Short mmCIF file of C-alpha atoms in Angstrom, two decimals:
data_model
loop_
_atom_site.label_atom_id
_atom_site.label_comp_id
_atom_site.label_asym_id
_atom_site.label_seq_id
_atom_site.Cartn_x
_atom_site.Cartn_y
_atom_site.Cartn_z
CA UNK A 1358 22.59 -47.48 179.16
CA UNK A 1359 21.35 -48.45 175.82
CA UNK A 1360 18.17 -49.57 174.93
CA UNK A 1361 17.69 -52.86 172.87
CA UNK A 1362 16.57 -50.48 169.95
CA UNK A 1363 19.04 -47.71 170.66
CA UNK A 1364 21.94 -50.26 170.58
CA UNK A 1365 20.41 -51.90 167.56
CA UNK A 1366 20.91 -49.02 165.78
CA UNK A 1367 24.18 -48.14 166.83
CA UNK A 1368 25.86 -51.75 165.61
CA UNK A 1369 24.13 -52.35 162.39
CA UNK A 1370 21.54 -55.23 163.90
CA UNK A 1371 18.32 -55.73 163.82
CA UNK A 1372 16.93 -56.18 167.64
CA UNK A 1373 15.71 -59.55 167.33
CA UNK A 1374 19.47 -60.62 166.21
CA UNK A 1375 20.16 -59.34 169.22
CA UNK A 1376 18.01 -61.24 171.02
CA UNK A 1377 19.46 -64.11 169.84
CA UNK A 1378 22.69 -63.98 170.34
CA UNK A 1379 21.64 -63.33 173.92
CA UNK A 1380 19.37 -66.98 173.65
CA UNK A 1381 22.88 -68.35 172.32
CA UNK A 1382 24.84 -67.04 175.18
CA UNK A 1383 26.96 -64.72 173.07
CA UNK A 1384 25.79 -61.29 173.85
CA UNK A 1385 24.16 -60.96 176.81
CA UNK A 1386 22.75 -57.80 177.99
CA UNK A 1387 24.02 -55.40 180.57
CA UNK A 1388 20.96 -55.20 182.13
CA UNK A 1389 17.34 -56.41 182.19
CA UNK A 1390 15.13 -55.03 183.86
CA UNK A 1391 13.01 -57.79 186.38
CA UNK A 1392 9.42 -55.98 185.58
CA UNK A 1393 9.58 -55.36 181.91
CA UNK A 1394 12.27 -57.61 180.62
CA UNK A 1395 13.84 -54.88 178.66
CA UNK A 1396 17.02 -55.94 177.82
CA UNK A 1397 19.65 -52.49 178.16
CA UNK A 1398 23.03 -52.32 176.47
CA UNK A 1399 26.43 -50.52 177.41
CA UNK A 1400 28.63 -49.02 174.81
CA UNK A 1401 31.38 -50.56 175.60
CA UNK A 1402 29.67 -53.79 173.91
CA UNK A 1403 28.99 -52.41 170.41
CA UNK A 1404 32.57 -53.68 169.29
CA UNK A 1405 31.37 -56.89 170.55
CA UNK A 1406 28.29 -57.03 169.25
CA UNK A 1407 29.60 -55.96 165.60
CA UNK A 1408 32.72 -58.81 165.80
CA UNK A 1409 29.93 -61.57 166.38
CA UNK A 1410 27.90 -60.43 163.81
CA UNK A 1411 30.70 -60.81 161.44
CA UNK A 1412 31.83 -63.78 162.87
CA UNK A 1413 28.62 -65.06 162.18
CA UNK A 1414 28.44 -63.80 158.30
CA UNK A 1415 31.48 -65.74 157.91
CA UNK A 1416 30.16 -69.20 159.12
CA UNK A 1417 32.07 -69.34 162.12
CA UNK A 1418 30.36 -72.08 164.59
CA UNK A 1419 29.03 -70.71 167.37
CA UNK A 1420 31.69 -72.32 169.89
CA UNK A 1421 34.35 -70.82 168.07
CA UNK A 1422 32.37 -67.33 168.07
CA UNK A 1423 32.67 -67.99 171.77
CA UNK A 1424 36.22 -68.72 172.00
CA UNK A 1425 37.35 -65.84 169.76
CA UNK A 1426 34.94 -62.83 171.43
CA UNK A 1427 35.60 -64.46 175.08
CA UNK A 1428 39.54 -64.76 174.42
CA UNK A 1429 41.75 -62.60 176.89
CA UNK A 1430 43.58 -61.03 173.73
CA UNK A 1431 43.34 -59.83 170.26
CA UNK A 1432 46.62 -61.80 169.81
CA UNK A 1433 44.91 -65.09 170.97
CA UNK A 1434 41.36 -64.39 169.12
CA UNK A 1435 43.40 -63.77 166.01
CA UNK A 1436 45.20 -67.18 166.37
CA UNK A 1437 41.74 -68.58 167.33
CA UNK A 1438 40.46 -67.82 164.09
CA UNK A 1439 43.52 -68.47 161.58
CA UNK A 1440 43.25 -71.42 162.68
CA UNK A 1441 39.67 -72.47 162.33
CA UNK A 1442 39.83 -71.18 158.58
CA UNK A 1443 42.83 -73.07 157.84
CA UNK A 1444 40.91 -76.21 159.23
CA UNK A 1445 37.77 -75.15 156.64
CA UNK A 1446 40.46 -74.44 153.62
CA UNK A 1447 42.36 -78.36 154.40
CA UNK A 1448 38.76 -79.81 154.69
CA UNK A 1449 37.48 -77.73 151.66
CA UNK A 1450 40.52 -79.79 149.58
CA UNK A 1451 40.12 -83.08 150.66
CA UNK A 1452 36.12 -82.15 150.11
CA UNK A 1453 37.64 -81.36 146.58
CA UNK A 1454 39.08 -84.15 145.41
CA UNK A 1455 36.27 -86.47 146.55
CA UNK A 1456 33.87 -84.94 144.66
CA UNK A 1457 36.11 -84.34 141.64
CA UNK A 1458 36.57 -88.00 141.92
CA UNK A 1459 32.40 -88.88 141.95
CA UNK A 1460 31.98 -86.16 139.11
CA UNK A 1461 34.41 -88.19 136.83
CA UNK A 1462 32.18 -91.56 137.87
CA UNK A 1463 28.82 -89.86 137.31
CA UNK A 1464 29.08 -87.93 134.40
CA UNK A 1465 28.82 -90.37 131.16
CA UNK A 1466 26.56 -90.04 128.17
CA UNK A 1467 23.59 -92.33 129.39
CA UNK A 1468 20.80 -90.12 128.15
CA UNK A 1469 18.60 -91.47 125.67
CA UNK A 1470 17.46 -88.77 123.25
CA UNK A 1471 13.67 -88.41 122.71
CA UNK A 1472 13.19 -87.91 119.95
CA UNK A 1473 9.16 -86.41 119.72
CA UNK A 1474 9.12 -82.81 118.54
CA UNK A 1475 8.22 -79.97 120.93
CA UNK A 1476 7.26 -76.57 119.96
CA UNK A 1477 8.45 -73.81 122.12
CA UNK A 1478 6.96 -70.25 122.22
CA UNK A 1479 9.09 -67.49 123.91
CA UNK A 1480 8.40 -63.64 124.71
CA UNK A 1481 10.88 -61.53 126.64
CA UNK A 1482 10.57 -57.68 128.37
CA UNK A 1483 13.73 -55.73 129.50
CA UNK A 1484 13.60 -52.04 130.42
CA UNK A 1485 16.28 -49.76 131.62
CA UNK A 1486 14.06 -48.74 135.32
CA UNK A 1487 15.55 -45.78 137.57
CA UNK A 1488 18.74 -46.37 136.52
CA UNK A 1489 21.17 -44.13 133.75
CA UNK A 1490 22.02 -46.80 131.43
CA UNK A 1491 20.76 -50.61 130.98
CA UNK A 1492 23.42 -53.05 132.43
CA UNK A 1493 20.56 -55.96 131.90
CA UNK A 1494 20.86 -58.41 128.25
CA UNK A 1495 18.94 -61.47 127.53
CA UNK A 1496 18.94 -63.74 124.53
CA UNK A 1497 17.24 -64.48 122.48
CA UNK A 1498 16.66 -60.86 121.06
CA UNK A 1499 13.90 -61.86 119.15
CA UNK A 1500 10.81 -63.77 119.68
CA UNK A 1501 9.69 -67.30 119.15
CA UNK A 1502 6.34 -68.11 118.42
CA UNK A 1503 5.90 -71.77 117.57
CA UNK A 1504 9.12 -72.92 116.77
CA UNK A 1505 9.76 -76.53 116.66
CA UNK A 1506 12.81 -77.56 118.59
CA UNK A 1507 15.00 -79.01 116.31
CA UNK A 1508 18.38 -78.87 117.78
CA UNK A 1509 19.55 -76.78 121.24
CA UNK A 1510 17.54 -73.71 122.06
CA UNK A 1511 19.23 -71.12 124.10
CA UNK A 1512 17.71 -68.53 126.37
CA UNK A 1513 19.53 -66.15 129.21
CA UNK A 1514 19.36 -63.33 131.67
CA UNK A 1515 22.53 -61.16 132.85
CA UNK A 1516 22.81 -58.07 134.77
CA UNK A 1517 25.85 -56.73 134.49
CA UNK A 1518 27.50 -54.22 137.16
CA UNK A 1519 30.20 -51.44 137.03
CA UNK A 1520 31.23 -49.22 134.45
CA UNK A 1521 31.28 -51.78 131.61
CA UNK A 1522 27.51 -51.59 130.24
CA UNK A 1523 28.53 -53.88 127.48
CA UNK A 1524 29.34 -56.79 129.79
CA UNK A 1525 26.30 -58.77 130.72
CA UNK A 1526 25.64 -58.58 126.44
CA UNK A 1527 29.46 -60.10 126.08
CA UNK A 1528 28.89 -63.01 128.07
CA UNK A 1529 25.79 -63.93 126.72
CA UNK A 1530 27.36 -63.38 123.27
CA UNK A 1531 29.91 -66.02 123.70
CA UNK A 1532 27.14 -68.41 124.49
CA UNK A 1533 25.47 -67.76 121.33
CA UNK A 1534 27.25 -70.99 119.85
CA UNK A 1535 25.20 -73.51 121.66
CA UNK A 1536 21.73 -72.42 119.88
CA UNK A 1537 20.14 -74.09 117.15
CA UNK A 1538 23.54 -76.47 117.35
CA UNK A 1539 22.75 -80.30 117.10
CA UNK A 1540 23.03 -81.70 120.59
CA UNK A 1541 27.10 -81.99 122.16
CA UNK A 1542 27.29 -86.13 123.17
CA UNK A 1543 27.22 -84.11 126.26
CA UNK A 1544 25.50 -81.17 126.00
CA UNK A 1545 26.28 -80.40 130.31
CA UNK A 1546 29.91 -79.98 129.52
CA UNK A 1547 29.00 -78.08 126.80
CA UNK A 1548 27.73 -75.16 128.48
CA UNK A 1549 29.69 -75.60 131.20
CA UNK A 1550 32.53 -74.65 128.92
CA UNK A 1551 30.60 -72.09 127.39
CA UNK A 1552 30.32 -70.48 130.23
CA UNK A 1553 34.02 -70.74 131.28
CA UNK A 1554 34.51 -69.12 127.95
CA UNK A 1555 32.55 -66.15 128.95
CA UNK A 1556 33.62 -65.86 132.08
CA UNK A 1557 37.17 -65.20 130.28
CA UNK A 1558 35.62 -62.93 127.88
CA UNK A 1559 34.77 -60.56 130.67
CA UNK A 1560 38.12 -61.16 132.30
CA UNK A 1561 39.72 -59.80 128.92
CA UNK A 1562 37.60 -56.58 129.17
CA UNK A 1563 40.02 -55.04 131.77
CA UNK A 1564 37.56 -53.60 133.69
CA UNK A 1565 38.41 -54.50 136.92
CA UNK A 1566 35.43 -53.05 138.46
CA UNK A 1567 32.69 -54.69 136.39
CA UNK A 1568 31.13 -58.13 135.82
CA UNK A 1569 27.77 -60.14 135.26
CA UNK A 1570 25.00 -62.61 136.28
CA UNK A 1571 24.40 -65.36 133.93
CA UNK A 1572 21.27 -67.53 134.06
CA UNK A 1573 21.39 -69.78 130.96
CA UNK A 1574 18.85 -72.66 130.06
CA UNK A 1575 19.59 -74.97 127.31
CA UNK A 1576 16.96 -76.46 125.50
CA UNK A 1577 16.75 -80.06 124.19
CA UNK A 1578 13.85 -82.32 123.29
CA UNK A 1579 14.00 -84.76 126.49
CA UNK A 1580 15.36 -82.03 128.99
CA UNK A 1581 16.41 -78.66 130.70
CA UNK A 1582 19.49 -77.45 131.09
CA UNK A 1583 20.59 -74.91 133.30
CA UNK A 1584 23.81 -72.69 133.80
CA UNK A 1585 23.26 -70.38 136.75
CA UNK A 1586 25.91 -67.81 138.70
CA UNK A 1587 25.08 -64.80 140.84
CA UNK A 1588 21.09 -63.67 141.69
CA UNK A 1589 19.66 -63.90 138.53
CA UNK A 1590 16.79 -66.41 138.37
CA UNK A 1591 15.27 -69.65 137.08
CA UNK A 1592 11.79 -70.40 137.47
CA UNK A 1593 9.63 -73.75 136.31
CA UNK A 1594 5.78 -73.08 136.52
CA UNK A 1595 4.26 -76.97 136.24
CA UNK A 1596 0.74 -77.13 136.68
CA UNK A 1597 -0.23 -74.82 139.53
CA UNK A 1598 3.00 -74.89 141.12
CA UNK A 1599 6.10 -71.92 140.94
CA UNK A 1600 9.63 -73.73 141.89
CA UNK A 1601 12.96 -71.72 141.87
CA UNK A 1602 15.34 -73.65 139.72
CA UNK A 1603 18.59 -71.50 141.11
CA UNK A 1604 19.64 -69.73 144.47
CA UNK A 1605 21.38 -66.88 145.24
CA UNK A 1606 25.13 -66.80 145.08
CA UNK A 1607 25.33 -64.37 148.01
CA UNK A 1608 27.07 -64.96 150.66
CA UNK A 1609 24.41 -64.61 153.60
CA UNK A 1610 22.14 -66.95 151.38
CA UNK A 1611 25.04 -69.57 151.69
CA UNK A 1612 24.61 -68.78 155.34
CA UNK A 1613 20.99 -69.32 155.67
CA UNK A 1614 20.53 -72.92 153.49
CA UNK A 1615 23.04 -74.28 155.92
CA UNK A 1616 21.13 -72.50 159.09
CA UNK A 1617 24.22 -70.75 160.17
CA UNK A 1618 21.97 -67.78 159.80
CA UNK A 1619 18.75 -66.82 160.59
CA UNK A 1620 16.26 -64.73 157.81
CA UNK A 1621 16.26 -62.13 160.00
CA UNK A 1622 20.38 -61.74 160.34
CA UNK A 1623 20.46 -62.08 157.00
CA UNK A 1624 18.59 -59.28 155.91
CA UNK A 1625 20.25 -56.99 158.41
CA UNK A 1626 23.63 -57.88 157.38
CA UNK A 1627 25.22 -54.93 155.69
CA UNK A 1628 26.84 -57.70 152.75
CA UNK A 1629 23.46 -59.14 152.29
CA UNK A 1630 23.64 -58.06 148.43
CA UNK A 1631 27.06 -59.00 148.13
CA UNK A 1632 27.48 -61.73 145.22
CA UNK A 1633 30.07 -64.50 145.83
CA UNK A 1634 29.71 -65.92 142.67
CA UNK A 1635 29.97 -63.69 139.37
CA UNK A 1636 31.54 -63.80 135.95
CA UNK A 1637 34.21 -60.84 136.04
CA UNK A 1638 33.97 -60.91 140.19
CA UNK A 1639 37.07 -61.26 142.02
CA UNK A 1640 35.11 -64.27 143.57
CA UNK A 1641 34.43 -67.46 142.11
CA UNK A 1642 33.04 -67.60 138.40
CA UNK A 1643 32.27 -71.22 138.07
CA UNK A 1644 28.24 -71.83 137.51
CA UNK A 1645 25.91 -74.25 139.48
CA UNK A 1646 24.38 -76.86 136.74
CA UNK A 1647 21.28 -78.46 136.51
CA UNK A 1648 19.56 -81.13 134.52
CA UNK A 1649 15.55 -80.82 134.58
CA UNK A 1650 13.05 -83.57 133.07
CA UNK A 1651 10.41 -81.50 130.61
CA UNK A 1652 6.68 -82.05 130.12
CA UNK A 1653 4.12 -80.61 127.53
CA UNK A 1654 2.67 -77.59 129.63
CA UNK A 1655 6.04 -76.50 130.71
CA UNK A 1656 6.74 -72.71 131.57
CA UNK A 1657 10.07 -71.47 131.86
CA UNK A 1658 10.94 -68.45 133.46
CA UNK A 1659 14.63 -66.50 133.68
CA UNK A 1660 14.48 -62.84 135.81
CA UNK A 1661 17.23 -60.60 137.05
CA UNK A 1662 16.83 -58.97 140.12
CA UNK A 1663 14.85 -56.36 138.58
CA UNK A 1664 12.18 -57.95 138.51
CA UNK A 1665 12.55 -60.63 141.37
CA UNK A 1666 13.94 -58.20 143.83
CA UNK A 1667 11.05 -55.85 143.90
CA UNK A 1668 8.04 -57.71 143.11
CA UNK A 1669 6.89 -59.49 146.04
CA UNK A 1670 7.16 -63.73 146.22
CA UNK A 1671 3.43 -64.42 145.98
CA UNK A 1672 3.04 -61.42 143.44
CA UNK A 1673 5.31 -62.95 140.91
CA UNK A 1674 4.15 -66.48 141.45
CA UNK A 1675 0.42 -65.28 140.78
CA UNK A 1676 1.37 -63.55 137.52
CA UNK A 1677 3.53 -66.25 136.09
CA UNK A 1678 0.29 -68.48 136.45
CA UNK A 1679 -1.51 -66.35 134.93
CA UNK A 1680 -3.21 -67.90 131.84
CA UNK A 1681 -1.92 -66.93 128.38
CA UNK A 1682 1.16 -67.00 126.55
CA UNK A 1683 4.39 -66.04 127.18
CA UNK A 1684 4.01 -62.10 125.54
CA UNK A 1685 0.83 -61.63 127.20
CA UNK A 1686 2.62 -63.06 130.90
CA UNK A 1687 6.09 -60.97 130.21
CA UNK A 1688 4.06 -57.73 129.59
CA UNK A 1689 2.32 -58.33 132.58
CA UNK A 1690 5.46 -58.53 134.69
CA UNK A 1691 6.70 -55.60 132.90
CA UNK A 1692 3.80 -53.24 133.62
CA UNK A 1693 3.72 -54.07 137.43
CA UNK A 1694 7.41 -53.64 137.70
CA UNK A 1695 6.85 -50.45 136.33
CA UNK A 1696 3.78 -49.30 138.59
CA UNK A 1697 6.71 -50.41 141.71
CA UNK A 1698 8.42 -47.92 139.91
CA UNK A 1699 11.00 -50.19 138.30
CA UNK A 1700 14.81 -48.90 140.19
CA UNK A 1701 16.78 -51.31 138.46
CA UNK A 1702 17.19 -52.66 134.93
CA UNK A 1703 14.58 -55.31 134.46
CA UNK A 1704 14.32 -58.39 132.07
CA UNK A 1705 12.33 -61.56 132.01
CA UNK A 1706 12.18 -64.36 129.29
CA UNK A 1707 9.37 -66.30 129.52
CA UNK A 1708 9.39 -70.12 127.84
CA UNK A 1709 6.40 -72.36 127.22
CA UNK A 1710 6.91 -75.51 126.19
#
């Protein structure tokens, strides 16, 4: 007999998954003791145990989990499940073309342009960290202090992965276009494209093994727009208030928005890391997009996971509220992701409006 802990450790889970799928009727214990309520495992249920929990990672409702781990054969638990994903692929189409359909509808050019000036004043930090070379690139490479917006202003984060270090700086490269242009009759489409473009330019690298994040906001004197794909991030600091613009292309995240999976699942999943979305990924390449009112005040913020992934939540919100402008705020960021000792490639671009 296994304990909870023991048997945790042996499949992968944390013990309070565990726990749960026993609440959900999935998984229930060998053995619990009537005094203590200790819950005791045999091995014969790690295989079990592991199938939900990728059952689970997957998306697979829980009444399907049920059918497929309680089914008398691998032959029929197979079937079981080819056929539930061939259910979510049809209803994934017809999804598809509904909302190609609405797109078409929604998308016309019913902005009206303000025209009053804004100045912008930008700052940026990027550091190589622990690792041997810098896979992180950000535009622009330069600061701007004061700068009246005059046309579209571009800013981005990538971090690139695999042995291409010249990717993430490719596909911010073939974005360069959009900056200082005069404003597409619609802009949206216009770095939507963009970013189709890049995702092609890292496709024609033939490195199979590498690709990039891309966080991409587009400047214009009325609004915000953003281009986002993989777990680089957005930021808008209003006021006293930190919201993030973008979420995680990961696949557990996917999972957790839609409840399918708990916090705690999530960050005992062994894929938890594992992007969905990147340019140059095997997976899907095409960027969420977002349109954002701006107001005098406004502080934009793009990270990659170096910084975002080991500062803690309240720690970064605190010092991008810090008072100050954006050099002062970026170096600030910089020096405590370098006291946490900095294991990735960093960068941060910070925007005041």
């Amino acid at each position: 007999m296994l304990t909870i802990g023991e048997f945790a450790r042996t499949t992968g889970l944390s013990a309070k998954a565990l726990r749960l799928y026993d609440d959900l009727g999935l998984l229930a214990p060998a053995e619990v003791d009537p005094r203590s309520g200790y819950r005791y495992y045999v091995p014969e249920q790690v295989d079990r145990a592991r199938l939900i929990a990728r059952l689970r990672s997957a998306g697979v409702p829980l009444p399907r989990i049920t059918s497929i781990v309680e089914a008398d054969t691998r032959e029929i638990a197979a079937a079981e499940l080819l056929s539930y994903w061939r259910q979510v692929e049809a209803d994934t189409a017809s999804a598809r073309n509904i909302v190609g359909s609405l797109v078409a509808q929604m998308r016309g050019n019913d902005f009206t342009m303000n025209t009053t000036g804004i100045t912008i004043r930008s700052a940026h930090r990027a550091g190589r960290g622990g690792r041997t070379s810098q896979l992180d690139a950000l535009y622009p490479r330069d600061h701007r202090l004061a700068a009246q917006l005059t046309g579209q202003r571009l800013f981005a984060v990538a971090d690139g992965f695999g042995t291409d270090d010249g990717v993430a700086g490719a596909a911010i490269d073939a974005l360069a276009d959009l900056d200082g242009a005069h404003p597409h009759h619609d802009p949206l489409d216009a770095l939507d494209a963009a970013v189709s473009t890049a995702a092609g330019t890292i496709t024609g690298r033939h490195h199979d093994d590498a690709g990039t994040t891309l966080t991409a906001l587009l400047l214009l004197a009325d609004r915000a727009l953003l281009a986002h794909v993989g777990d680089s991030r957005a930021y808008l600091v209003r006021g006293r208030s930190v919201e993030q613009l973008t979420r995680d292309h990961t696949m557990v995240q996917a999972l957790v928005d839609e409840g399918r999976l708990t916090d705690e699942e999530a960050w005992a999943d062994p894929n938890r890391a594992l992007l969905n979305r990147a340019l140059g990924h095997p997976a899907a390449s095409a960027p969420d997009l977002s349109v954002h009112a701006v107001e005098s005040g406004d502080r934009f913020v793009l990270t990659t996971d170096g910084v975002h992934g080991v500062l803690e939540a309240q720690q970064l919100v605190d010092l991008l509220l810090a008072t100050g402008g954006p050099d002062a705020v970026a170096g600030a960021v910089e020096d405590v992701v370098v006291s946490a000792g900095a294991p990735d490639n960093y960068a941060i671009v910070i925007v005041d409006l």
